[in-house]
PDB file of C-alpha atoms in Angstrom:
ATOM      1  CA  ARG A  17      -9.183 -24.253  21.853  1.00  0.00           C
ATOM      2  CA  PRO A  18      -9.439 -27.486  24.325  1.00  0.00           C
ATOM      3  CA  GLN A  19      -7.151 -26.198  26.589  1.00  0.00           C
ATOM      4  CA  THR A  20      -5.171 -23.287  28.097  1.00  0.00           C
ATOM      5  CA  SER A  21      -1.409 -22.941  29.092  1.00  0.00           C
ATOM      6  CA  HIS A  22       0.397 -20.954  31.504  1.00  0.00           C
ATOM      7  CA  VAL A  23       4.111 -19.887  31.541  1.00  0.00           C
ATOM      8  CA  ILE A  24       6.441 -18.757  34.161  1.00  0.00           C
ATOM      9  CA  ILE A  25       9.236 -16.915  32.973  1.00  0.00           C
ATOM     10  CA  SER A  26      11.812 -14.711  35.070  1.00  0.00           C
ATOM     11  CA  THR A  27      13.423 -11.952  33.509  1.00  0.00           C
ATOM     12  CA  ARG A  28      16.108  -9.913  34.946  1.00  0.00           C
ATOM     13  CA  ARG A  29      13.575  -6.968  36.280  1.00  0.00           C
ATOM     14  CA  ASN A  30      10.727  -9.222  37.426  1.00  0.00           C
ATOM     15  CA  THR A  31       8.740 -12.479  36.999  1.00  0.00           C
ATOM     16  CA  THR A  32       5.542 -12.212  34.697  1.00  0.00           C
ATOM     17  CA  LYS A  33       2.979 -15.009  33.980  1.00  0.00           C
ATOM     18  CA  VAL A  34       0.535 -15.389  31.171  1.00  0.00           C
ATOM     19  CA  PRO A  35      -2.373 -15.436  31.880  1.00  0.00           C
ATOM     20  CA  THR A  36      -2.334 -14.564  35.548  1.00  0.00           C
ATOM     21  CA  PRO A  37      -4.881 -15.796  37.262  1.00  0.00           C
ATOM     22  CA  THR A  38      -2.785 -17.210  40.414  1.00  0.00           C
ATOM     23  CA  MET A  39       0.925 -16.264  40.797  1.00  0.00           C
ATOM     24  CA  THR A  40       3.234 -19.053  41.585  1.00  0.00           C
ATOM     25  CA  THR A  41       6.139 -18.854  43.846  1.00  0.00           C
ATOM     26  CA  THR A  42       9.532 -18.701  41.822  1.00  0.00           C
ATOM     27  CA  THR A  43      13.089 -18.752  42.784  1.00  0.00           C
ATOM     28  CA  ASN A  44      15.848 -16.172  42.061  1.00  0.00           C
ATOM     29  CA  LEU A  45      18.248 -18.955  42.557  1.00  0.00           C
ATOM     30  CA  GLN A  46      20.584 -19.440  39.816  1.00  0.00           C
ATOM     31  CA  ASN A  47      21.253 -23.247  38.618  1.00  0.00           C
ATOM     32  CA  PRO A  48      23.600 -24.221  35.763  1.00  0.00           C
ATOM     33  CA  ARG A  49      20.575 -26.361  34.522  1.00  0.00           C
ATOM     34  CA  ASP A  50      18.213 -23.351  34.047  1.00  0.00           C
ATOM     35  CA  ALA A  51      16.654 -23.025  30.539  1.00  0.00           C
ATOM     36  CA  VAL A  52      17.632 -19.582  29.488  1.00  0.00           C
ATOM     37  CA  ILE A  53      16.500 -17.568  26.486  1.00  0.00           C
ATOM     38  CA  VAL A  54      19.200 -15.622  24.905  1.00  0.00           C
ATOM     39  CA  GLN A  55      17.598 -15.040  21.216  1.00  0.00           C
ATOM     40  CA  ALA A  56      13.999 -14.611  19.681  1.00  0.00           C
ATOM     41  CA  ILE A  57      13.112 -13.776  16.408  1.00  0.00           C
ATOM     42  CA  ARG A  58       9.616 -13.781  13.989  1.00  0.00           C
ATOM     43  CA  THR A  59       9.431 -13.131  10.366  1.00  0.00           C
ATOM     44  CA  PRO A  60       6.784 -10.565   9.340  1.00  0.00           C
ATOM     45  CA  LEU A  61       3.202 -11.465  10.018  1.00  0.00           C
ATOM     46  CA  CYS A  62       1.495 -11.080   6.806  1.00  0.00           C
ATOM     47  CA  ARG A  63      -2.372 -11.488   5.673  1.00  0.00           C
ATOM     48  CA  ALA A  64      -2.973 -14.910   4.390  1.00  0.00           C
ATOM     49  CA  ARG A  65      -3.952 -15.120   0.641  1.00  0.00           C
ATOM     50  CA  LYS A  66      -3.667 -10.915   0.230  1.00  0.00           C
ATOM     51  CA  GLY A  67       0.041 -10.363   1.806  1.00  0.00           C
ATOM     52  CA  GLY A  68       3.311 -10.325   1.033  1.00  0.00           C
ATOM     53  CA  LEU A  69       4.086 -14.022   2.089  1.00  0.00           C
ATOM     54  CA  ALA A  70       1.016 -15.620   0.627  1.00  0.00           C
ATOM     55  CA  LYS A  71       2.588 -17.292  -1.636  1.00  0.00           C
ATOM     56  CA  VAL A  72       6.023 -18.504   0.333  1.00  0.00           C
ATOM     57  CA  PRO A  73       5.551 -22.130   1.429  1.00  0.00           C
ATOM     58  CA  PRO A  74       5.802 -22.744   5.260  1.00  0.00           C
ATOM     59  CA  SER A  75       9.036 -24.636   5.010  1.00  0.00           C
ATOM     60  CA  THR A  76      10.759 -21.167   3.541  1.00  0.00           C
ATOM     61  CA  LEU A  77       9.103 -19.434   6.339  1.00  0.00           C
ATOM     62  CA  LEU A  78      10.342 -21.535   9.389  1.00  0.00           C
ATOM     63  CA  SER A  79      13.818 -21.915   7.432  1.00  0.00           C
ATOM     64  CA  ALA A  80      14.098 -17.812   7.706  1.00  0.00           C
ATOM     65  CA  ALA A  81      13.318 -17.909  11.296  1.00  0.00           C
ATOM     66  CA  LEU A  82      15.205 -20.960  12.397  1.00  0.00           C
ATOM     67  CA  ARG A  83      18.639 -18.921  10.432  1.00  0.00           C
ATOM     68  CA  GLY A  84      17.696 -15.738  11.945  1.00  0.00           C
ATOM     69  CA  VAL A  85      17.486 -16.593  15.334  1.00  0.00           C
ATOM     70  CA  LEU A  86      21.080 -18.008  15.232  1.00  0.00           C
ATOM     71  CA  LEU A  87      22.429 -14.765  13.462  1.00  0.00           C
ATOM     72  CA  LYS A  88      24.099 -12.108  15.421  1.00  0.00           C
ATOM     73  CA  ASP A  89      22.159  -9.541  13.193  1.00  0.00           C
ATOM     74  CA  PRO A  90      18.729 -11.234  12.426  1.00  0.00           C
ATOM     75  CA  GLN A  91      17.995  -8.430  10.047  1.00  0.00           C
ATOM     76  CA  THR A  92      20.629  -9.817   7.509  1.00  0.00           C
ATOM     77  CA  ARG A  93      18.749 -10.435   4.267  1.00  0.00           C
ATOM     78  CA  HIS A  94      18.915 -14.194   3.721  1.00  0.00           C
ATOM     79  CA  ASP A  95      19.844 -13.885   0.076  1.00  0.00           C
ATOM     80  CA  GLN A  96      22.703 -11.394   1.343  1.00  0.00           C
ATOM     81  CA  ASP A  97      26.009 -12.871   3.066  1.00  0.00           C
ATOM     82  CA  ALA A  98      25.006 -16.766   2.687  1.00  0.00           C
ATOM     83  CA  THR A  99      26.859 -17.378   5.517  1.00  0.00           C
ATOM     84  CA  ASP A 100      29.165 -20.121   6.147  1.00  0.00           C
ATOM     85  CA  PRO A 101      28.339 -22.403   9.200  1.00  0.00           C
ATOM     86  CA  ALA A 102      31.782 -21.328  10.700  1.00  0.00           C
ATOM     87  CA  SER A 103      31.106 -17.547   9.833  1.00  0.00           C
ATOM     88  CA  SER A 104      31.393 -14.956  12.972  1.00  0.00           C
ATOM     89  CA  ALA A 105      28.170 -13.748  11.862  1.00  0.00           C
ATOM     90  CA  TYR A 106      26.355 -16.679  13.912  1.00  0.00           C
ATOM     91  CA  LEU A 107      25.483 -16.059  17.573  1.00  0.00           C
ATOM     92  CA  ILE A 108      26.600 -19.670  17.917  1.00  0.00           C
ATOM     93  CA  PRO A 109      27.669 -22.390  15.340  1.00  0.00           C
ATOM     94  CA  PRO A 110      24.505 -24.190  13.714  1.00  0.00           C
ATOM     95  CA  SER A 111      25.962 -27.476  14.540  1.00  0.00           C
ATOM     96  CA  ASP A 112      25.520 -26.899  18.313  1.00  0.00           C
ATOM     97  CA  VAL A 113      21.997 -26.589  18.254  1.00  0.00           C
ATOM     98  CA  GLN A 114      21.023 -30.341  19.412  1.00  0.00           C
ATOM     99  CA  ASP A 115      17.263 -30.402  18.749  1.00  0.00           C
ATOM    100  CA  ILE A 116      14.440 -28.316  17.313  1.00  0.00           C
ATOM    101  CA  CYS A 117      10.682 -28.674  18.032  1.00  0.00           C
ATOM    102  CA  VAL A 118       8.346 -26.866  15.637  1.00  0.00           C
ATOM    103  CA  GLY A 119       4.769 -26.169  16.603  1.00  0.00           C
ATOM    104  CA  ASN A 120       2.430 -26.538  13.651  1.00  0.00           C
ATOM    105  CA  VAL A 121      -1.440 -26.701  13.112  1.00  0.00           C
ATOM    106  CA  LEU A 122      -2.671 -26.691   9.524  1.00  0.00           C
ATOM    107  CA  SER A 123       0.145 -28.028   7.930  1.00  0.00           C
ATOM    108  CA  PRO A 124      -0.455 -31.854   6.183  1.00  0.00           C
ATOM    109  CA  PRO A 125       1.102 -34.879   7.793  1.00  0.00           C
ATOM    110  CA  THR A 126       4.289 -34.401   5.371  1.00  0.00           C
ATOM    111  CA  SER A 127       5.075 -31.236   7.344  1.00  0.00           C
ATOM    112  CA  ALA A 128       7.615 -33.153   9.545  1.00  0.00           C
ATOM    113  CA  VAL A 129       9.620 -33.780   6.183  1.00  0.00           C
ATOM    114  CA  SER A 130       9.191 -30.419   4.739  1.00  0.00           C
ATOM    115  CA  PHE A 131      10.383 -28.874   8.205  1.00  0.00           C
ATOM    116  CA  ARG A 132      13.292 -30.970   8.710  1.00  0.00           C
ATOM    117  CA  MET A 133      14.275 -29.776   5.134  1.00  0.00           C
ATOM    118  CA  ALA A 134      13.667 -26.176   6.362  1.00  0.00           C
ATOM    119  CA  ALA A 135      16.123 -26.822   9.345  1.00  0.00           C
ATOM    120  CA  LEU A 136      18.837 -28.311   6.840  1.00  0.00           C
ATOM    121  CA  SER A 137      18.420 -25.198   4.293  1.00  0.00           C
ATOM    122  CA  ALA A 138      18.738 -22.869   7.185  1.00  0.00           C
ATOM    123  CA  ASP A 139      22.318 -24.373   7.247  1.00  0.00           C
ATOM    124  CA  ILE A 140      21.574 -26.397  10.507  1.00  0.00           C
ATOM    125  CA  PRO A 141      23.338 -29.991   9.680  1.00  0.00           C
ATOM    126  CA  HIS A 142      21.903 -33.535   9.752  1.00  0.00           C
ATOM    127  CA  THR A 143      23.239 -33.999  13.329  1.00  0.00           C
ATOM    128  CA  THR A 144      20.575 -31.849  14.766  1.00  0.00           C
ATOM    129  CA  SER A 145      17.086 -33.498  15.207  1.00  0.00           C
ATOM    130  CA  LEU A 146      13.855 -32.150  14.610  1.00  0.00           C
ATOM    131  CA  SER A 147      10.601 -32.754  15.868  1.00  0.00           C
ATOM    132  CA  THR A 148       7.001 -31.292  15.359  1.00  0.00           C
ATOM    133  CA  THR A 149       3.957 -30.884  17.984  1.00  0.00           C
ATOM    134  CA  ASN A 150       0.554 -29.751  17.705  1.00  0.00           C
ATOM    135  CA  ARG A 151      -1.472 -28.418  20.850  1.00  0.00           C
ATOM    136  CA  GLN A 152      -3.853 -25.988  18.576  1.00  0.00           C
ATOM    137  CA  CYS A 153      -3.446 -22.195  19.248  1.00  0.00           C
ATOM    138  CA  SER A 154      -0.494 -23.232  21.784  1.00  0.00           C
ATOM    139  CA  SER A 155       1.745 -25.261  19.719  1.00  0.00           C
ATOM    140  CA  GLY A 156       4.374 -22.800  19.241  1.00  0.00           C
ATOM    141  CA  LEU A 157       4.369 -22.520  23.033  1.00  0.00           C
ATOM    142  CA  GLN A 158       4.389 -26.042  23.567  1.00  0.00           C
ATOM    143  CA  ALA A 159       7.303 -26.325  21.169  1.00  0.00           C
ATOM    144  CA  ILE A 160       9.273 -23.932  23.390  1.00  0.00           C
ATOM    145  CA  ALA A 161       8.258 -25.856  26.494  1.00  0.00           C
ATOM    146  CA  ASN A 162       9.744 -29.101  24.938  1.00  0.00           C
ATOM    147  CA  ILE A 163      12.928 -27.873  24.494  1.00  0.00           C
ATOM    148  CA  ALA A 164      12.890 -25.865  27.792  1.00  0.00           C
ATOM    149  CA  HIS A 165      12.186 -29.006  29.621  1.00  0.00           C
ATOM    150  CA  ALA A 166      14.837 -31.146  27.499  1.00  0.00           C
ATOM    151  CA  ILE A 167      17.494 -28.601  28.719  1.00  0.00           C
ATOM    152  CA  GLN A 168      16.208 -28.812  32.385  1.00  0.00           C
ATOM    153  CA  SER A 169      16.156 -32.629  32.531  1.00  0.00           C
ATOM    154  CA  GLY A 170      19.832 -32.163  30.985  1.00  0.00           C
ATOM    155  CA  SER A 171      18.696 -34.205  28.140  1.00  0.00           C
ATOM    156  CA  ILE A 172      20.161 -31.324  25.550  1.00  0.00           C
ATOM    157  CA  SER A 173      22.264 -28.202  26.670  1.00  0.00           C
ATOM    158  CA  ILE A 174      21.062 -25.984  23.360  1.00  0.00           C
ATOM    159  CA  GLY A 175      17.641 -26.184  21.339  1.00  0.00           C
ATOM    160  CA  ILE A 176      15.092 -24.081  19.088  1.00  0.00           C
ATOM    161  CA  GLY A 177      11.364 -23.888  19.742  1.00  0.00           C
ATOM    162  CA  ALA A 178       9.603 -22.958  16.754  1.00  0.00           C
ATOM    163  CA  GLY A 179       6.123 -22.254  15.042  1.00  0.00           C
ATOM    164  CA  VAL A 180       5.240 -21.561  11.847  1.00  0.00           C
ATOM    165  CA  GLU A 181       1.697 -21.524  10.147  1.00  0.00           C
ATOM    166  CA  SER A 182       1.047 -20.560   6.545  1.00  0.00           C
ATOM    167  CA  MET A 183      -2.791 -20.006   6.316  1.00  0.00           C
ATOM    168  CA  SER A 184      -2.670 -19.406   2.589  1.00  0.00           C
ATOM    169  CA  SER A 185      -1.126 -22.483   1.814  1.00  0.00           C
ATOM    170  CA  ASP A 186      -3.464 -24.124   4.382  1.00  0.00           C
ATOM    171  CA  PRO A 187      -6.479 -22.608   4.863  1.00  0.00           C
ATOM    172  CA  MET A 188      -8.472 -23.308   8.338  1.00  0.00           C
ATOM    173  CA  HIS A 189     -11.783 -23.471   6.667  1.00  0.00           C
ATOM    174  CA  GLU A 190     -10.528 -26.623   4.322  1.00  0.00           C
ATOM    175  CA  LEU A 191      -8.976 -28.423   7.292  1.00  0.00           C
ATOM    176  CA  TYR A 192     -11.950 -30.928   8.036  1.00  0.00           C
ATOM    177  CA  ASP A 193     -12.478 -31.059   4.298  1.00  0.00           C
ATOM    178  CA  LYS A 194      -9.003 -32.547   3.413  1.00  0.00           C
ATOM    179  CA  PHE A 195      -8.816 -34.198   6.832  1.00  0.00           C
ATOM    180  CA  PRO A 196     -11.643 -35.363   8.548  1.00  0.00           C
ATOM    181  CA  PRO A 197     -11.397 -36.506  11.918  1.00  0.00           C
ATOM    182  CA  GLN A 198     -10.784 -40.414  11.895  1.00  0.00           C
ATOM    183  CA  VAL A 199     -13.499 -41.736  14.541  1.00  0.00           C
ATOM    184  CA  ASP A 200     -16.060 -44.043  15.238  1.00  0.00           C
ATOM    185  CA  TRP A 201     -18.864 -41.760  15.118  1.00  0.00           C
ATOM    186  CA  GLU A 202     -21.382 -43.871  16.659  1.00  0.00           C
ATOM    187  CA  VAL A 203     -18.952 -44.399  19.737  1.00  0.00           C
ATOM    188  CA  VAL A 204     -18.197 -40.682  20.159  1.00  0.00           C
ATOM    189  CA  GLN A 205     -21.931 -39.852  19.927  1.00  0.00           C
ATOM    190  CA  ASN A 206     -23.006 -42.312  22.402  1.00  0.00           C
ATOM    191  CA  CYS A 207     -20.066 -42.325  25.284  1.00  0.00           C
ATOM    192  CA  ARG A 208     -20.194 -40.632  28.570  1.00  0.00           C
ATOM    193  CA  HIS A 209     -18.760 -37.361  27.070  1.00  0.00           C
ATOM    194  CA  SER A 210     -20.474 -37.152  23.684  1.00  0.00           C
ATOM    195  CA  ARG A 211     -21.443 -33.526  24.106  1.00  0.00           C
ATOM    196  CA  ASP A 212     -17.907 -32.297  24.807  1.00  0.00           C
ATOM    197  CA  ALA A 213     -16.684 -34.848  22.011  1.00  0.00           C
ATOM    198  CA  MET A 214     -18.654 -33.074  19.174  1.00  0.00           C
ATOM    199  CA  GLY A 215     -17.868 -29.776  20.874  1.00  0.00           C
ATOM    200  CA  CYS A 216     -14.266 -30.439  19.470  1.00  0.00           C
ATOM    201  CA  LEU A 217     -15.905 -29.803  16.118  1.00  0.00           C
ATOM    202  CA  ILE A 218     -17.157 -26.385  16.857  1.00  0.00           C
ATOM    203  CA  PRO A 219     -15.554 -23.697  14.831  1.00  0.00           C
ATOM    204  CA  MET A 220     -13.447 -21.195  16.540  1.00  0.00           C
ATOM    205  CA  GLY A 221     -16.026 -18.378  14.927  1.00  0.00           C
ATOM    206  CA  VAL A 222     -18.599 -19.833  16.738  1.00  0.00           C
ATOM    207  CA  THR A 223     -16.831 -20.125  20.147  1.00  0.00           C
ATOM    208  CA  SER A 224     -16.019 -16.462  19.741  1.00  0.00           C
ATOM    209  CA  GLU A 225     -19.546 -15.691  19.733  1.00  0.00           C
ATOM    210  CA  ASN A 226     -20.359 -18.122  22.774  1.00  0.00           C
ATOM    211  CA  VAL A 227     -17.588 -16.759  24.766  1.00  0.00           C
ATOM    212  CA  SER A 228     -18.886 -13.085  23.681  1.00  0.00           C
ATOM    213  CA  LYS A 229     -22.661 -13.829  24.797  1.00  0.00           C
ATOM    214  CA  LYS A 230     -21.077 -15.602  27.954  1.00  0.00           C
ATOM    215  CA  TYR A 231     -19.217 -12.562  29.328  1.00  0.00           C
ATOM    216  CA  ARG A 232     -21.740  -9.935  28.040  1.00  0.00           C
ATOM    217  CA  LEU A 233     -19.227  -8.799  25.462  1.00  0.00           C
ATOM    218  CA  ASP A 234     -20.456  -5.613  23.664  1.00  0.00           C
ATOM    219  CA  ARG A 235     -20.002  -5.355  19.963  1.00  0.00           C
ATOM    220  CA  SER A 236     -19.299  -1.712  20.276  1.00  0.00           C
ATOM    221  CA  ALA A 237     -16.745  -2.639  23.005  1.00  0.00           C
ATOM    222  CA  LEU A 238     -15.035  -5.140  20.859  1.00  0.00           C
ATOM    223  CA  ASP A 239     -14.781  -2.615  17.841  1.00  0.00           C
ATOM    224  CA  ARG A 240     -12.944  -0.160  19.733  1.00  0.00           C
ATOM    225  CA  PHE A 241     -10.696  -2.455  21.195  1.00  0.00           C
ATOM    226  CA  ALA A 242      -9.735  -3.687  17.737  1.00  0.00           C
ATOM    227  CA  ALA A 243      -9.378  -0.142  16.400  1.00  0.00           C
ATOM    228  CA  GLU A 244      -7.336   0.903  19.325  1.00  0.00           C
ATOM    229  CA  SER A 245      -5.346  -2.064  18.621  1.00  0.00           C
ATOM    230  CA  HIS A 246      -4.267  -1.190  15.385  1.00  0.00           C
ATOM    231  CA  ARG A 247      -3.448   2.478  16.395  1.00  0.00           C
ATOM    232  CA  LYS A 248      -1.133   1.016  18.771  1.00  0.00           C
ATOM    233  CA  ALA A 249       0.414  -1.257  16.285  1.00  0.00           C
ATOM    234  CA  ALA A 250       0.698   1.363  13.579  1.00  0.00           C
ATOM    235  CA  ARG A 251       2.501   3.814  15.874  1.00  0.00           C
ATOM    236  CA  ALA A 252       4.831   1.036  17.164  1.00  0.00           C
ATOM    237  CA  GLN A 253       5.353   0.158  13.293  1.00  0.00           C
ATOM    238  CA  SER A 254       6.318   3.920  12.574  1.00  0.00           C
ATOM    239  CA  LEU A 255       8.593   4.481  15.718  1.00  0.00           C
ATOM    240  CA  GLY A 256      10.300   1.030  14.597  1.00  0.00           C
ATOM    241  CA  LYS A 257       9.627  -0.777  17.548  1.00  0.00           C
ATOM    242  CA  PHE A 258       9.158  -4.044  15.638  1.00  0.00           C
ATOM    243  CA  ARG A 259      12.282  -3.930  13.455  1.00  0.00           C
ATOM    244  CA  ALA A 260      14.595  -5.691  16.092  1.00  0.00           C
ATOM    245  CA  GLU A 261      12.335  -8.693  16.521  1.00  0.00           C
ATOM    246  CA  ILE A 262      11.658  -9.327  12.873  1.00  0.00           C
ATOM    247  CA  THR A 263      13.669 -11.194  10.457  1.00  0.00           C
ATOM    248  CA  PRO A 264      13.001 -10.451   6.550  1.00  0.00           C
ATOM    249  CA  VAL A 265      11.876 -13.176   4.464  1.00  0.00           C
ATOM    250  CA  GLY A 266      13.166 -12.358   0.626  1.00  0.00           C
ATOM    251  CA  ASP A 267      12.065  -8.566   0.305  1.00  0.00           C
ATOM    252  CA  VAL A 268       9.398  -8.667   3.093  1.00  0.00           C
ATOM    253  CA  SER A 269      10.474  -7.196   6.368  1.00  0.00           C
ATOM    254  CA  ARG A 270       7.365  -5.659   7.894  1.00  0.00           C
ATOM    255  CA  ASP A 271       3.961  -6.652   9.084  1.00  0.00           C
ATOM    256  CA  ASP A 272       1.452  -5.625   6.552  1.00  0.00           C
ATOM    257  CA  GLY A 273      -1.843  -6.550   8.338  1.00  0.00           C
ATOM    258  CA  ILE A 274      -1.793  -3.148  10.437  1.00  0.00           C
ATOM    259  CA  ARG A 275      -4.336  -1.127   9.563  1.00  0.00           C
ATOM    260  CA  PRO A 276      -3.604   2.658  10.501  1.00  0.00           C
ATOM    261  CA  ASP A 277      -7.021   4.321   9.169  1.00  0.00           C
ATOM    262  CA  THR A 278      -9.071   1.776  11.123  1.00  0.00           C
ATOM    263  CA  THR A 279     -11.642   3.437  13.427  1.00  0.00           C
ATOM    264  CA  ALA A 280     -14.323   2.022  15.442  1.00  0.00           C
ATOM    265  CA  GLU A 281     -16.920   3.329  13.214  1.00  0.00           C
ATOM    266  CA  THR A 282     -15.691   1.987  10.360  1.00  0.00           C
ATOM    267  CA  LEU A 283     -15.795  -1.442  12.055  1.00  0.00           C
ATOM    268  CA  SER A 284     -19.253  -0.653  13.218  1.00  0.00           C
ATOM    269  CA  LYS A 285     -20.563  -1.204   9.595  1.00  0.00           C
ATOM    270  CA  LEU A 286     -18.846  -4.823   9.252  1.00  0.00           C
ATOM    271  CA  LYS A 287     -21.718  -7.614   9.401  1.00  0.00           C
ATOM    272  CA  PRO A 288     -21.256 -10.503  11.852  1.00  0.00           C
ATOM    273  CA  VAL A 289     -20.012 -13.585  10.270  1.00  0.00           C
ATOM    274  CA  PHE A 290     -20.954 -16.331  12.367  1.00  0.00           C
ATOM    275  CA  ASP A 291     -24.246 -15.376  13.923  1.00  0.00           C
ATOM    276  CA  LYS A 292     -25.659 -12.824  11.593  1.00  0.00           C
ATOM    277  CA  ALA A 293     -28.624 -11.931  13.407  1.00  0.00           C
ATOM    278  CA  GLU A 294     -27.181 -11.078  16.802  1.00  0.00           C
ATOM    279  CA  GLY A 295     -23.325 -11.560  16.533  1.00  0.00           C
ATOM    280  CA  SER A 296     -20.579  -9.519  17.567  1.00  0.00           C
ATOM    281  CA  THR A 297     -17.865 -11.395  15.501  1.00  0.00           C
ATOM    282  CA  THR A 298     -16.481  -9.562  12.458  1.00  0.00           C
ATOM    283  CA  ALA A 299     -13.589  -9.781   9.916  1.00  0.00           C
ATOM    284  CA  GLY A 300     -12.623  -6.320  11.388  1.00  0.00           C
ATOM    285  CA  ASN A 301     -12.524  -7.085  15.250  1.00  0.00           C
ATOM    286  CA  SER A 302     -11.096 -10.784  14.569  1.00  0.00           C
ATOM    287  CA  SER A 303      -7.579 -11.555  14.688  1.00  0.00           C
ATOM    288  CA  GLN A 304      -6.488 -11.805  10.785  1.00  0.00           C
ATOM    289  CA  LEU A 305      -5.375 -14.942   9.077  1.00  0.00           C
ATOM    290  CA  THR A 306      -1.844 -14.898   9.128  1.00  0.00           C
ATOM    291  CA  ASP A 307       1.383 -16.278   7.415  1.00  0.00           C
ATOM    292  CA  GLY A 308       4.358 -16.095   9.833  1.00  0.00           C
ATOM    293  CA  ALA A 309       7.247 -18.203  11.788  1.00  0.00           C
ATOM    294  CA  ALA A 310       9.061 -17.666  14.990  1.00  0.00           C
ATOM    295  CA  ALA A 311      11.625 -19.135  16.758  1.00  0.00           C
ATOM    296  CA  VAL A 312      13.571 -19.008  20.459  1.00  0.00           C
ATOM    297  CA  LEU A 313      17.033 -19.887  20.959  1.00  0.00           C
ATOM    298  CA  LEU A 314      17.307 -21.903  24.385  1.00  0.00           C
ATOM    299  CA  MET A 315      20.290 -23.346  26.339  1.00  0.00           C
ATOM    300  CA  SER A 316      21.434 -23.937  29.901  1.00  0.00           C
ATOM    301  CA  ARG A 317      22.444 -21.405  31.968  1.00  0.00           C
ATOM    302  CA  GLU A 318      25.860 -23.246  32.019  1.00  0.00           C
ATOM    303  CA  GLU A 319      26.348 -23.038  28.107  1.00  0.00           C
ATOM    304  CA  ALA A 320      24.924 -19.452  28.075  1.00  0.00           C
ATOM    305  CA  VAL A 321      27.535 -18.047  30.811  1.00  0.00           C
ATOM    306  CA  LYS A 322      30.372 -20.161  29.079  1.00  0.00           C
ATOM    307  CA  ARG A 323      29.695 -18.416  25.770  1.00  0.00           C
ATOM    308  CA  LYS A 324      29.362 -15.047  27.025  1.00  0.00           C
ATOM    309  CA  LEU A 325      25.628 -14.732  25.731  1.00  0.00           C
ATOM    310  CA  PRO A 326      23.063 -12.156  26.852  1.00  0.00           C
ATOM    311  CA  ILE A 327      20.440 -13.790  29.054  1.00  0.00           C
ATOM    312  CA  TRP A 328      16.962 -12.487  28.389  1.00  0.00           C
ATOM    313  CA  GLY A 329      14.901 -14.576  30.656  1.00  0.00           C
ATOM    314  CA  VAL A 330      14.848 -17.685  32.456  1.00  0.00           C
ATOM    315  CA  TRP A 331      12.003 -20.396  31.610  1.00  0.00           C
ATOM    316  CA  ARG A 332      10.920 -21.192  35.416  1.00  0.00           C
ATOM    317  CA  SER A 333       7.653 -23.673  34.761  1.00  0.00           C
ATOM    318  CA  TYR A 334       4.755 -24.307  32.322  1.00  0.00           C
ATOM    319  CA  ALA A 335       1.245 -25.812  32.935  1.00  0.00           C
ATOM    320  CA  VAL A 336      -1.890 -26.735  30.713  1.00  0.00           C
ATOM    321  CA  GLU A 337      -5.270 -27.332  31.599  1.00  0.00           C
ATOM    322  CA  GLY A 338      -8.143 -28.305  29.556  1.00  0.00           C
ATOM    323  CA  VAL A 339     -11.365 -26.134  29.268  1.00  0.00           C
ATOM    324  CA  PRO A 340     -14.809 -27.111  27.592  1.00  0.00           C
ATOM    325  CA  PRO A 341     -14.550 -27.193  23.712  1.00  0.00           C
ATOM    326  CA  ASP A 342     -17.405 -25.203  22.979  1.00  0.00           C
TER     327      ASP A 342
END
């Protein structure tokens, strides 16, 4: 919440930026040190506490994503074909990965240890280093940026940027109870930027209401948008559009949070959660609490060409800017 991130990625067809307030000039010149994306994969995204991955620890989710992104066929079940690291089933040998960066928000401080164990259990050897990063909602994106920048600078040639979250194991509403901010409250409350500093404690749901009021977002419009989102996702799932991007975790191979029967009328009956009198944010038009992981395999253009791997896109640039925390 305290910052927004901007990415420029060149694909073979065009150059896209997310979000797109102002386009930045990019070049199509090919550089051997370009950071290119050759594979991207995710686990199923399942409902926290009630979904198919609720009892799966985050390290297992991450291990599935790390292993899947290195396979030629990421849809291979992990309890099938327990691949040898030298197997032809791999896109590249796991030992060729030089560094991994994992984005994560909610896991405890020991997550760095469990994530290293996840990499090792994914057949990636101890010679591959691993770090973690936390930029709140942009943590996974920041992890990819860290790897891309290391490739562009020449520090490494091959790396994985990943992200994982288990909101079943580490619920968001328990975060401050378990890990209250360690600050000098007297100093913070009396500093020049005390309003912004204290605003960092505002829950995301309250921020949602603030944004809705600021931009005059109508409750009925939010409900219609949410219902349409479920409709599109259900149709895409029924047509198998997500299948190629998902690596299974045990017997779970599908997203289970899509509600094909959801309608705007049904959603309109739900009560607001954070502003019960005049609010617009409900359990139905908010993003779900989710368990899942994802990984992106990046390398220098020189490496991709040498290995004859398809180049999905080229990482061009990345920028972050702060916004008010409320």
